[in-house]
CSV table of C-alpha atoms in Angstrom, one decimal:
chain,number,residue,atom,x,y,z
A,17,UNK,CA,56.8,-40.4,42.9
A,18,UNK,CA,58.3,-39.2,39.7
A,19,UNK,CA,58.7,-41.8,37.0
A,20,UNK,CA,62.1,-43.4,36.7
A,21,UNK,CA,63.8,-42.6,33.4
A,22,UNK,CA,63.9,-45.5,31.0
A,23,UNK,CA,66.7,-46.6,28.8
A,24,UNK,CA,67.8,-44.3,26.0
A,25,UNK,CA,68.0,-47.1,23.5
A,26,UNK,CA,70.5,-49.8,22.6
A,27,UNK,CA,73.9,-48.8,21.3
A,28,UNK,CA,73.8,-48.0,17.7
A,29,UNK,CA,70.0,-47.4,17.7
A,30,UNK,CA,68.5,-44.5,15.8
A,31,UNK,CA,67.4,-41.2,17.5
A,32,UNK,CA,63.8,-42.1,16.5
A,33,UNK,CA,64.1,-45.4,18.4
A,34,UNK,CA,65.5,-43.7,21.4
A,35,UNK,CA,62.6,-41.2,21.4
A,36,UNK,CA,60.1,-44.0,21.1
A,37,UNK,CA,61.5,-45.6,24.2
A,38,UNK,CA,61.6,-42.4,26.2
A,39,UNK,CA,59.5,-42.3,29.4
A,40,UNK,CA,56.2,-40.5,29.8
A,41,UNK,CA,56.6,-36.9,30.9
A,42,UNK,CA,56.7,-36.3,34.7
A,43,UNK,CA,53.5,-34.3,34.4
A,44,UNK,CA,51.5,-37.3,33.3
A,45,UNK,CA,48.5,-38.2,35.4
A,46,UNK,CA,49.5,-40.4,38.4
A,47,UNK,CA,48.3,-44.0,38.4
A,48,UNK,CA,45.2,-44.8,40.4
A,49,UNK,CA,45.9,-45.8,44.0
A,50,UNK,CA,45.8,-49.6,44.6
A,51,UNK,CA,42.6,-50.8,46.3
A,52,UNK,CA,42.7,-50.7,50.0
A,53,UNK,CA,42.2,-53.8,52.1
A,54,UNK,CA,39.1,-54.0,54.3
A,55,UNK,CA,41.2,-53.2,57.4
A,56,UNK,CA,42.8,-50.2,55.7
A,57,UNK,CA,39.5,-48.9,54.5
A,58,UNK,CA,37.8,-49.3,57.9
A,59,UNK,CA,40.7,-47.4,59.5
A,60,UNK,CA,40.7,-44.6,56.9
A,61,UNK,CA,36.9,-44.2,56.9
A,62,UNK,CA,36.9,-43.9,60.7
A,63,UNK,CA,39.7,-41.5,60.8
A,64,UNK,CA,38.4,-39.2,58.1
A,65,UNK,CA,34.9,-39.1,59.4
A,66,UNK,CA,36.0,-38.4,63.0
A,67,UNK,CA,38.2,-35.5,61.7
A,68,UNK,CA,35.4,-34.2,59.6
A,69,UNK,CA,32.8,-34.1,62.4
A,70,UNK,CA,35.4,-32.4,64.6
A,71,UNK,CA,36.5,-29.6,62.2
A,72,UNK,CA,33.6,-29.7,59.6
A,73,UNK,CA,36.1,-29.3,56.7
A,74,UNK,CA,34.2,-31.0,53.9
A,75,UNK,CA,36.9,-30.0,51.3
A,76,UNK,CA,39.6,-31.8,53.3
A,77,UNK,CA,37.4,-34.8,53.8
A,78,UNK,CA,36.5,-35.1,50.1
A,79,UNK,CA,40.2,-34.7,49.2
A,80,UNK,CA,41.1,-37.6,51.5
A,81,UNK,CA,38.3,-39.8,50.3
A,82,UNK,CA,39.3,-39.2,46.7
A,83,UNK,CA,42.7,-40.7,47.4
A,84,UNK,CA,41.1,-44.0,48.6
A,85,UNK,CA,42.0,-46.8,46.2
A,86,UNK,CA,39.0,-49.0,45.3
A,87,UNK,CA,36.4,-46.6,46.7
A,88,UNK,CA,33.8,-46.9,44.0
A,89,UNK,CA,32.4,-50.3,44.9
A,90,UNK,CA,32.4,-49.2,48.6
A,91,UNK,CA,30.3,-46.1,48.0
A,92,UNK,CA,26.9,-47.7,48.9
A,93,UNK,CA,28.4,-49.1,52.2
A,94,UNK,CA,30.0,-45.7,52.9
A,95,UNK,CA,26.7,-43.8,52.5
A,96,UNK,CA,24.9,-46.3,54.7
A,97,UNK,CA,27.6,-46.0,57.4
A,98,UNK,CA,27.5,-42.2,57.2
A,99,UNK,CA,23.8,-42.0,57.7
A,100,UNK,CA,23.2,-44.9,60.1
A,101,UNK,CA,26.1,-44.1,62.3
A,102,UNK,CA,24.6,-40.6,62.5
A,103,UNK,CA,21.3,-42.1,63.6
A,104,UNK,CA,23.2,-43.7,66.5
A,105,UNK,CA,25.1,-40.6,67.6
A,106,UNK,CA,23.7,-38.7,70.6
A,107,UNK,CA,24.7,-35.4,69.0
A,108,UNK,CA,24.9,-35.5,65.2
A,109,UNK,CA,25.5,-32.4,63.0
A,110,UNK,CA,23.2,-33.3,60.1
A,111,UNK,CA,23.9,-30.0,58.3
A,112,UNK,CA,27.6,-31.0,58.3
A,113,UNK,CA,26.8,-34.4,57.0
A,114,UNK,CA,24.7,-32.8,54.2
A,115,UNK,CA,27.6,-30.6,53.2
A,116,UNK,CA,29.9,-33.6,52.9
A,117,UNK,CA,27.3,-35.7,51.0
A,118,UNK,CA,26.7,-32.8,48.6
A,119,UNK,CA,30.3,-32.9,47.5
A,120,UNK,CA,30.5,-36.7,46.9
A,121,UNK,CA,28.9,-36.9,43.5
A,122,UNK,CA,31.2,-37.0,40.5
A,123,UNK,CA,29.1,-34.4,38.8
A,124,UNK,CA,30.0,-32.1,41.7
A,125,UNK,CA,33.7,-32.9,41.4
A,126,UNK,CA,33.6,-35.7,44.0
A,127,UNK,CA,34.7,-39.3,43.9
A,128,UNK,CA,31.3,-41.1,43.9
A,129,UNK,CA,29.1,-42.2,41.0
A,130,UNK,CA,25.4,-41.3,41.3
A,131,UNK,CA,24.4,-45.0,41.0
A,132,UNK,CA,26.6,-45.8,44.1
A,133,UNK,CA,25.1,-43.0,46.1
A,134,UNK,CA,21.6,-44.1,45.2
A,135,UNK,CA,22.4,-47.7,46.1
A,136,UNK,CA,23.6,-46.5,49.5
A,137,UNK,CA,20.4,-44.5,50.1
A,138,UNK,CA,18.5,-47.6,49.2
A,139,UNK,CA,20.3,-49.5,52.0
A,140,UNK,CA,19.3,-46.9,54.5
A,141,UNK,CA,15.7,-46.8,53.2
A,142,UNK,CA,15.5,-50.6,53.5
A,143,UNK,CA,15.6,-50.4,57.3
A,144,UNK,CA,14.1,-46.9,57.7
A,145,UNK,CA,11.1,-48.1,59.6
A,146,UNK,CA,13.3,-49.8,62.1
A,147,UNK,CA,15.5,-46.7,62.5
A,148,UNK,CA,12.4,-44.6,63.1
A,149,UNK,CA,11.4,-46.8,66.0
A,150,UNK,CA,14.7,-45.7,67.8
A,151,UNK,CA,14.8,-42.2,66.2
A,152,UNK,CA,11.4,-40.9,65.1
A,153,UNK,CA,13.1,-38.1,63.1
A,154,UNK,CA,15.3,-40.5,61.1
A,155,UNK,CA,13.5,-39.7,57.8
A,156,UNK,CA,13.8,-36.0,58.5
A,157,UNK,CA,17.5,-36.3,59.0
A,158,UNK,CA,17.9,-38.4,55.9
A,159,UNK,CA,16.0,-35.7,53.9
A,160,UNK,CA,18.4,-33.1,55.2
A,161,UNK,CA,21.3,-35.1,53.9
A,162,UNK,CA,19.7,-35.7,50.5
A,163,UNK,CA,18.2,-32.2,49.8
A,164,UNK,CA,21.5,-30.6,48.6
A,165,UNK,CA,22.3,-33.2,45.9
A,166,UNK,CA,18.7,-33.2,44.8
A,167,UNK,CA,18.6,-29.4,44.6
A,168,UNK,CA,21.8,-29.4,42.6
A,169,UNK,CA,20.6,-32.1,40.2
A,170,UNK,CA,23.7,-34.2,41.0
A,171,UNK,CA,21.5,-37.0,42.2
A,172,UNK,CA,18.1,-37.4,40.5
A,173,UNK,CA,15.0,-37.2,42.6
A,174,UNK,CA,13.6,-39.8,40.2
A,175,UNK,CA,16.3,-42.3,41.3
A,176,UNK,CA,15.7,-41.7,45.0
A,177,UNK,CA,12.0,-42.2,44.5
A,178,UNK,CA,12.6,-45.5,42.7
A,179,UNK,CA,14.7,-46.6,45.6
A,180,UNK,CA,12.0,-45.6,48.0
A,181,UNK,CA,9.4,-47.5,46.0
A,182,UNK,CA,11.3,-50.8,46.2
A,183,UNK,CA,12.8,-50.4,49.7
A,184,UNK,CA,12.2,-52.9,52.4
A,185,UNK,CA,13.9,-55.5,54.5
A,186,UNK,CA,15.3,-58.5,52.7
A,187,UNK,CA,12.5,-60.5,51.1
A,188,UNK,CA,9.9,-57.7,51.6
A,189,UNK,CA,10.3,-55.4,48.5
A,190,UNK,CA,8.0,-52.4,48.7
A,191,UNK,CA,7.5,-52.7,52.5
A,192,UNK,CA,8.5,-49.0,53.1
A,193,UNK,CA,6.0,-47.7,50.6
A,194,UNK,CA,3.2,-50.1,51.7
A,195,UNK,CA,3.7,-49.1,55.4
A,196,UNK,CA,3.5,-45.4,54.5
A,197,UNK,CA,7.1,-44.6,55.1
A,198,UNK,CA,8.2,-43.7,51.6
A,199,UNK,CA,5.8,-40.8,51.0
A,200,UNK,CA,7.0,-38.8,54.1
A,201,UNK,CA,10.7,-39.0,53.2
A,202,UNK,CA,10.1,-38.0,49.6
A,203,UNK,CA,7.9,-35.0,50.7
A,204,UNK,CA,10.5,-34.0,53.3
A,205,UNK,CA,13.2,-34.0,50.7
A,206,UNK,CA,11.2,-31.7,48.5
A,207,UNK,CA,10.3,-29.5,51.5
A,208,UNK,CA,14.0,-29.3,52.5
A,209,UNK,CA,14.9,-28.3,48.9
A,210,UNK,CA,12.2,-25.6,49.0
A,211,UNK,CA,13.5,-24.3,52.3
A,212,UNK,CA,17.1,-24.2,51.0
A,213,UNK,CA,16.6,-23.0,47.5
A,214,UNK,CA,13.0,-21.7,47.3
A,215,UNK,CA,9.8,-23.3,46.2
A,216,UNK,CA,10.4,-22.9,42.5
A,217,UNK,CA,13.4,-25.3,42.8
A,218,UNK,CA,11.4,-28.0,44.5
A,219,UNK,CA,8.7,-27.7,41.9
A,220,UNK,CA,11.2,-28.0,39.1
A,221,UNK,CA,12.8,-31.0,40.8
A,222,UNK,CA,9.5,-32.8,41.0
A,223,UNK,CA,8.3,-31.8,37.5
A,224,UNK,CA,11.6,-33.0,35.9
A,225,UNK,CA,11.4,-36.3,37.8
A,226,UNK,CA,8.0,-37.3,36.5
A,227,UNK,CA,7.4,-38.9,39.9
A,228,UNK,CA,3.7,-39.3,41.0
A,229,UNK,CA,3.8,-38.8,44.7
A,230,UNK,CA,0.2,-40.2,45.0
A,231,UNK,CA,1.7,-43.6,44.1
A,232,UNK,CA,3.6,-43.5,47.4
A,233,UNK,CA,0.7,-43.1,49.8
A,234,UNK,CA,0.7,-46.0,52.2
A,235,UNK,CA,-2.0,-48.7,52.2
A,236,UNK,CA,-3.5,-47.7,55.5
A,237,UNK,CA,-3.5,-44.1,54.6
A,238,UNK,CA,-5.4,-44.9,51.4
A,239,UNK,CA,-7.9,-46.8,53.5
A,240,UNK,CA,-8.3,-43.8,55.7
A,241,UNK,CA,-8.9,-41.6,52.7
A,242,UNK,CA,-5.6,-39.6,52.8
A,243,UNK,CA,-5.3,-37.5,49.6
A,244,UNK,CA,-2.2,-36.3,47.8
A,245,UNK,CA,-3.1,-32.6,48.6
A,246,UNK,CA,-3.5,-33.4,52.3
A,247,UNK,CA,-0.2,-35.3,52.4
A,248,UNK,CA,1.6,-32.4,50.7
A,249,UNK,CA,0.1,-29.9,53.0
A,250,UNK,CA,1.1,-31.9,56.0
A,251,UNK,CA,4.8,-31.7,55.0
A,252,UNK,CA,4.8,-28.1,54.0
A,253,UNK,CA,4.8,-28.3,50.2
A,254,UNK,CA,1.1,-27.6,49.7
A,255,UNK,CA,0.8,-26.6,46.1
A,256,UNK,CA,3.2,-29.1,44.6
A,257,UNK,CA,3.3,-30.4,41.9
A,258,UNK,CA,1.5,-27.4,40.3
A,259,UNK,CA,3.8,-24.7,39.1
A,260,UNK,CA,2.3,-22.3,41.6
A,261,UNK,CA,5.4,-20.6,43.1
A,262,UNK,CA,6.2,-18.5,40.0
A,263,UNK,CA,2.7,-18.2,38.7
A,264,UNK,CA,1.9,-14.9,40.5
A,265,UNK,CA,5.1,-13.3,39.2
A,266,UNK,CA,4.5,-14.5,35.6
A,267,UNK,CA,1.0,-13.1,35.8
A,268,UNK,CA,2.3,-9.8,37.0
A,269,UNK,CA,4.9,-9.6,34.3
A,270,UNK,CA,2.3,-10.4,31.6
A,271,UNK,CA,0.1,-7.6,33.1
A,272,UNK,CA,2.9,-5.1,33.0
A,273,UNK,CA,4.1,-6.2,29.5
A,274,UNK,CA,6.6,-3.5,28.4
A,275,UNK,CA,9.5,-2.2,30.5
A,276,UNK,CA,9.1,1.4,31.6
A,277,UNK,CA,9.8,3.5,34.6
A,278,UNK,CA,6.2,3.1,35.8
A,279,UNK,CA,6.0,-0.6,35.1
A,280,UNK,CA,9.4,-1.2,36.9
A,281,UNK,CA,8.3,0.8,39.9
A,282,UNK,CA,5.0,-1.1,40.0
A,283,UNK,CA,6.8,-4.4,39.8
A,284,UNK,CA,9.3,-3.4,42.5
A,285,UNK,CA,6.4,-2.4,44.8
A,286,UNK,CA,4.6,-5.8,44.1
A,287,UNK,CA,7.8,-7.7,44.8
A,288,UNK,CA,8.4,-5.9,48.1
A,289,UNK,CA,4.8,-6.1,49.3
A,290,UNK,CA,3.1,-9.1,47.8
A,291,UNK,CA,5.6,-11.7,46.4
A,292,UNK,CA,5.8,-14.8,48.5
A,293,UNK,CA,9.1,-15.1,50.4
A,294,UNK,CA,9.4,-18.8,49.4
A,295,UNK,CA,9.5,-17.8,45.7
A,296,UNK,CA,11.3,-14.4,46.1
A,297,UNK,CA,14.3,-16.0,47.7
A,298,UNK,CA,15.1,-18.2,44.7
A,299,UNK,CA,17.4,-17.5,41.7
A,300,UNK,CA,14.5,-18.7,39.5
A,301,UNK,CA,12.4,-15.8,40.6
A,302,UNK,CA,15.2,-13.3,39.8
A,303,UNK,CA,15.8,-15.1,36.5
A,304,UNK,CA,12.2,-14.4,35.5
A,305,UNK,CA,12.4,-10.7,36.4
A,306,UNK,CA,15.8,-10.4,34.6
A,307,UNK,CA,14.4,-12.0,31.4
A,308,UNK,CA,11.5,-9.5,31.4
A,309,UNK,CA,14.0,-6.6,31.9
A,310,UNK,CA,16.5,-7.8,29.3
A,311,UNK,CA,13.9,-8.4,26.6
A,312,UNK,CA,13.8,-4.6,26.3
A,313,UNK,CA,17.4,-4.5,25.1
A,314,UNK,CA,17.3,-3.8,21.3
A,315,UNK,CA,18.9,-6.3,19.0
A,316,UNK,CA,20.9,-3.5,17.5
A,317,UNK,CA,21.7,-1.7,20.8
A,318,UNK,CA,24.5,0.8,20.6
A,319,UNK,CA,27.1,-0.5,23.1
A,320,UNK,CA,29.2,2.6,23.2
A,321,UNK,CA,26.9,4.2,25.7
A,322,UNK,CA,24.4,3.1,28.4
A,323,UNK,CA,21.4,1.2,27.0
A,324,UNK,CA,18.5,3.6,27.5
A,325,UNK,CA,15.9,0.8,27.2
A,326,UNK,CA,17.4,-1.2,30.1
A,327,UNK,CA,17.7,1.6,32.6
A,328,UNK,CA,14.0,1.8,33.6
A,329,UNK,CA,14.1,-1.8,34.8
A,330,UNK,CA,16.7,-1.2,37.5
A,331,UNK,CA,14.2,-0.6,40.3
A,332,UNK,CA,12.5,-4.0,39.7
A,333,UNK,CA,15.9,-5.7,39.4
A,334,UNK,CA,17.1,-4.2,42.6
A,335,UNK,CA,14.0,-5.4,44.4
A,336,UNK,CA,14.4,-8.9,43.0
A,337,UNK,CA,18.0,-9.2,44.0
A,338,UNK,CA,17.3,-7.9,47.5
A,339,UNK,CA,15.2,-10.9,48.3
A,340,UNK,CA,12.9,-11.3,51.3
A,341,UNK,CA,13.7,-10.0,54.7
A,342,UNK,CA,16.6,-11.6,56.5
A,343,UNK,CA,15.6,-14.9,58.1
A,344,UNK,CA,12.7,-15.5,55.8
A,345,UNK,CA,12.7,-18.4,54.8
A,346,UNK,CA,14.9,-19.1,57.8
A,347,UNK,CA,16.7,-22.1,56.2
A,348,UNK,CA,17.5,-20.6,52.9
A,349,UNK,CA,21.0,-20.9,51.5
A,350,UNK,CA,20.3,-18.5,48.6
A,351,UNK,CA,21.7,-15.1,49.4
A,352,UNK,CA,21.8,-11.7,47.6
A,353,UNK,CA,25.0,-12.6,45.7
A,354,UNK,CA,23.5,-15.7,44.3
A,355,UNK,CA,20.5,-13.7,43.0
A,356,UNK,CA,22.8,-11.1,41.5
A,357,UNK,CA,24.7,-13.9,39.7
A,358,UNK,CA,21.3,-15.0,38.3
A,359,UNK,CA,20.9,-11.6,36.7
A,360,UNK,CA,24.3,-11.8,35.1
A,361,UNK,CA,23.5,-15.4,33.9
A,362,UNK,CA,20.3,-14.1,32.4
A,363,UNK,CA,22.3,-11.5,30.5
A,364,UNK,CA,24.6,-14.3,29.4
A,365,UNK,CA,21.6,-16.3,28.2
A,366,UNK,CA,20.2,-13.3,26.2
A,367,UNK,CA,23.6,-12.6,24.5
A,368,UNK,CA,24.1,-16.3,23.8
A,369,UNK,CA,20.6,-16.4,22.1
A,370,UNK,CA,21.8,-13.5,19.9
A,371,UNK,CA,25.2,-15.1,19.1
A,372,UNK,CA,27.0,-12.6,21.3
A,373,UNK,CA,26.8,-9.3,19.5
A,374,UNK,CA,30.1,-7.5,19.9
A,375,UNK,CA,30.3,-5.6,23.2
A,376,UNK,CA,26.7,-6.2,24.2
A,377,UNK,CA,27.3,-8.4,27.3
A,378,UNK,CA,30.0,-6.0,28.6
A,379,UNK,CA,27.7,-3.1,28.1
A,380,UNK,CA,24.9,-4.8,30.0
A,381,UNK,CA,27.2,-5.7,32.8
A,382,UNK,CA,28.5,-2.1,33.0
A,383,UNK,CA,24.9,-0.7,33.1
A,384,UNK,CA,23.8,-3.2,35.8
A,385,UNK,CA,26.8,-2.1,37.9
A,386,UNK,CA,26.2,1.6,37.3
A,387,UNK,CA,22.5,1.2,38.2
A,388,UNK,CA,23.4,-0.4,41.5
A,389,UNK,CA,21.7,-3.6,40.6
A,390,UNK,CA,24.8,-5.5,41.6
A,391,UNK,CA,28.5,-4.9,42.4
A,392,UNK,CA,31.8,-6.1,41.3
A,393,UNK,CA,31.9,-8.9,43.9
A,394,UNK,CA,28.9,-10.5,42.1
A,395,UNK,CA,30.7,-10.2,38.8
A,396,UNK,CA,33.7,-12.1,40.2
A,397,UNK,CA,31.5,-14.7,41.7
A,398,UNK,CA,29.7,-15.1,38.3
A,399,UNK,CA,33.2,-15.4,36.7
A,400,UNK,CA,34.2,-18.2,39.1
A,401,UNK,CA,30.8,-20.0,39.1
A,402,UNK,CA,31.3,-23.3,37.3
A,403,UNK,CA,27.6,-24.3,37.3
A,404,UNK,CA,26.6,-21.6,34.8
A,405,UNK,CA,22.9,-22.1,35.7
A,406,UNK,CA,19.8,-20.4,36.9
A,407,UNK,CA,18.4,-22.9,39.3
A,408,UNK,CA,18.6,-26.2,37.3
A,409,UNK,CA,18.5,-24.4,33.9
A,410,UNK,CA,22.0,-24.6,32.4
A,411,UNK,CA,23.0,-21.4,30.6
A,412,UNK,CA,25.1,-21.8,27.4
A,413,UNK,CA,28.0,-19.7,26.3
A,414,UNK,CA,30.0,-19.2,29.5
A,415,UNK,CA,33.4,-19.4,27.8
A,416,UNK,CA,32.4,-16.9,25.2
A,417,UNK,CA,30.8,-14.7,27.9
A,418,UNK,CA,34.0,-14.7,29.9
A,419,UNK,CA,36.0,-13.6,26.8
A,420,UNK,CA,33.5,-10.9,26.1
A,421,UNK,CA,33.8,-9.5,29.6
A,422,UNK,CA,37.5,-10.0,30.2
A,423,UNK,CA,38.4,-6.3,30.1
A,424,UNK,CA,35.6,-5.3,32.5
A,425,UNK,CA,36.6,-8.0,35.0
A,426,UNK,CA,40.1,-6.7,34.9
A,427,UNK,CA,38.9,-3.2,35.7
A,428,UNK,CA,36.8,-4.4,38.6
A,429,UNK,CA,39.7,-6.3,40.3
A,430,UNK,CA,39.8,-4.9,43.8
A,431,UNK,CA,42.5,-2.4,44.9
A,432,UNK,CA,43.9,-4.9,47.5
A,433,UNK,CA,44.0,-7.8,45.1
A,434,UNK,CA,45.4,-5.6,42.4
A,435,UNK,CA,48.2,-4.3,44.6
A,436,UNK,CA,49.0,-7.8,45.8
A,437,UNK,CA,49.0,-9.3,42.4
A,438,UNK,CA,51.0,-6.4,40.9
A,439,UNK,CA,53.7,-6.9,43.6
A,440,UNK,CA,53.7,-10.7,43.0
A,441,UNK,CA,53.9,-10.3,39.3
A,442,UNK,CA,56.7,-7.7,39.4
A,443,UNK,CA,58.8,-9.9,41.7
A,444,UNK,CA,58.1,-13.0,39.6
A,445,UNK,CA,58.3,-11.7,36.1
A,446,UNK,CA,60.8,-8.9,36.7
A,447,UNK,CA,61.1,-6.7,33.6
A,448,UNK,CA,59.0,-9.0,31.5
A,449,UNK,CA,55.9,-6.9,31.1
A,450,UNK,CA,54.4,-9.2,28.5
A,451,UNK,CA,54.5,-12.1,30.9
A,452,UNK,CA,52.8,-10.1,33.6
A,453,UNK,CA,50.1,-8.8,31.3
A,454,UNK,CA,49.4,-12.4,30.1
A,455,UNK,CA,48.9,-13.7,33.6
A,456,UNK,CA,46.7,-10.8,34.6
A,457,UNK,CA,44.5,-11.4,31.5
A,458,UNK,CA,44.3,-15.1,32.2
A,459,UNK,CA,43.3,-14.5,35.8
A,460,UNK,CA,40.5,-12.3,34.7
A,461,UNK,CA,39.4,-14.9,32.2
A,462,UNK,CA,39.4,-18.0,34.4
A,463,UNK,CA,40.7,-17.2,37.8
A,464,UNK,CA,43.4,-19.9,37.3
A,465,UNK,CA,46.4,-17.7,37.1
A,466,UNK,CA,46.1,-16.1,40.6
A,467,UNK,CA,45.9,-19.5,42.2
A,468,UNK,CA,48.9,-20.8,40.2
A,469,UNK,CA,51.0,-17.8,40.7
A,470,UNK,CA,50.4,-17.5,44.4
A,471,UNK,CA,51.2,-21.2,44.8
A,472,UNK,CA,54.4,-20.8,43.0
A,473,UNK,CA,55.4,-17.7,45.0
A,474,UNK,CA,54.5,-19.4,48.2
A,475,UNK,CA,56.3,-22.7,47.5
A,476,UNK,CA,59.4,-21.3,45.7
A,477,UNK,CA,59.6,-17.5,46.5
A,478,UNK,CA,63.2,-17.3,45.1
A,479,UNK,CA,62.4,-19.1,41.9
A,480,UNK,CA,62.4,-17.1,38.7
A,481,UNK,CA,60.7,-18.1,35.5
A,482,UNK,CA,61.5,-21.6,34.5
């Protein structure tokens, strides 16, 4: 509800006093919802989750959860309920549960703090051995739920490993680890990350965590002589924690050294014929190829015409963006567009490292487009990508990069969107060409104006400028 206007001030008071007593603007952030009672919470949780598993709309579910008053202290219990109730369902869509869980962390725009999510995972891990008695694949399903947040870096693998290290029924701290149940679930999380985002992502997650997986081998497995290598091989992540996935590519790039038509063709041939699919699918793989290609761009490149030194690399870049054959790896969520975004992010990284020379980023983007390395759809996706990262590597300078490429992004607006927006703008702004131009420029810069304008036109089609 809008705030009720307060008193204008007592009779005879000064204008300053009246202003000091004026209410807050109507646009001020609404107050937090009051905490729900246990009964209200149980009812809402049941309703939202039932709707979610019926229509699989994670955005709607997160929006509803975000409105729950007093949710933060209930996060651990919510996570436990989500997973354990899934164990008890006859037919459970674990991929849907993973999509919901992936949107819960605050760092992903959700309502749940990382600590609360980890505490909830710990509750599940405490009784995981019992759950496996009834559902032998319980740890596999849990790994499916956790893989997304780990791959995104929104929940640290280190924290999940710490929870697994201590997990056990009440009074039996460390029981899961001692019984050999902790190592499999951690390995399965890493394997699921590798399946979804490529082996380089799983290796980066493990390396960044500092976790020693050998410390999680169970007591009986140790007595039987089970080694870390054997355990990793068993769960499909054989070479971890060595940085093996990108090693062959890096060795090939070092061998080829300078960018030329011949070296690019040789690299493209190697990518198509010899590069492992588990590495080739990843954005990290593309980032390495793009860094090699972009290193050829001179510091004083003439941006008024195509950069001759970059053109020879296009064959290799196209091969890297193409990725492995469809369905290999079968569970990968990384598609061609994500790999093309990685090339654009690599160009952003290069220009940021050079303090954004005037016109260079736009020139590179134009050349990549002209060379059929990527299309305008990828550029729009890069524009709207809030992560600004290649894998887990954050790329600096996104705001400046957007500014530098504003004109180009306007040019690449699709014909359909351009016609629709032109009609909307003409109707809304009338003869005010300056207003229309401003909104089109802002849309290209941030993608905000289109959402705002269409919302206004939808909700109040007859309204003119306020």
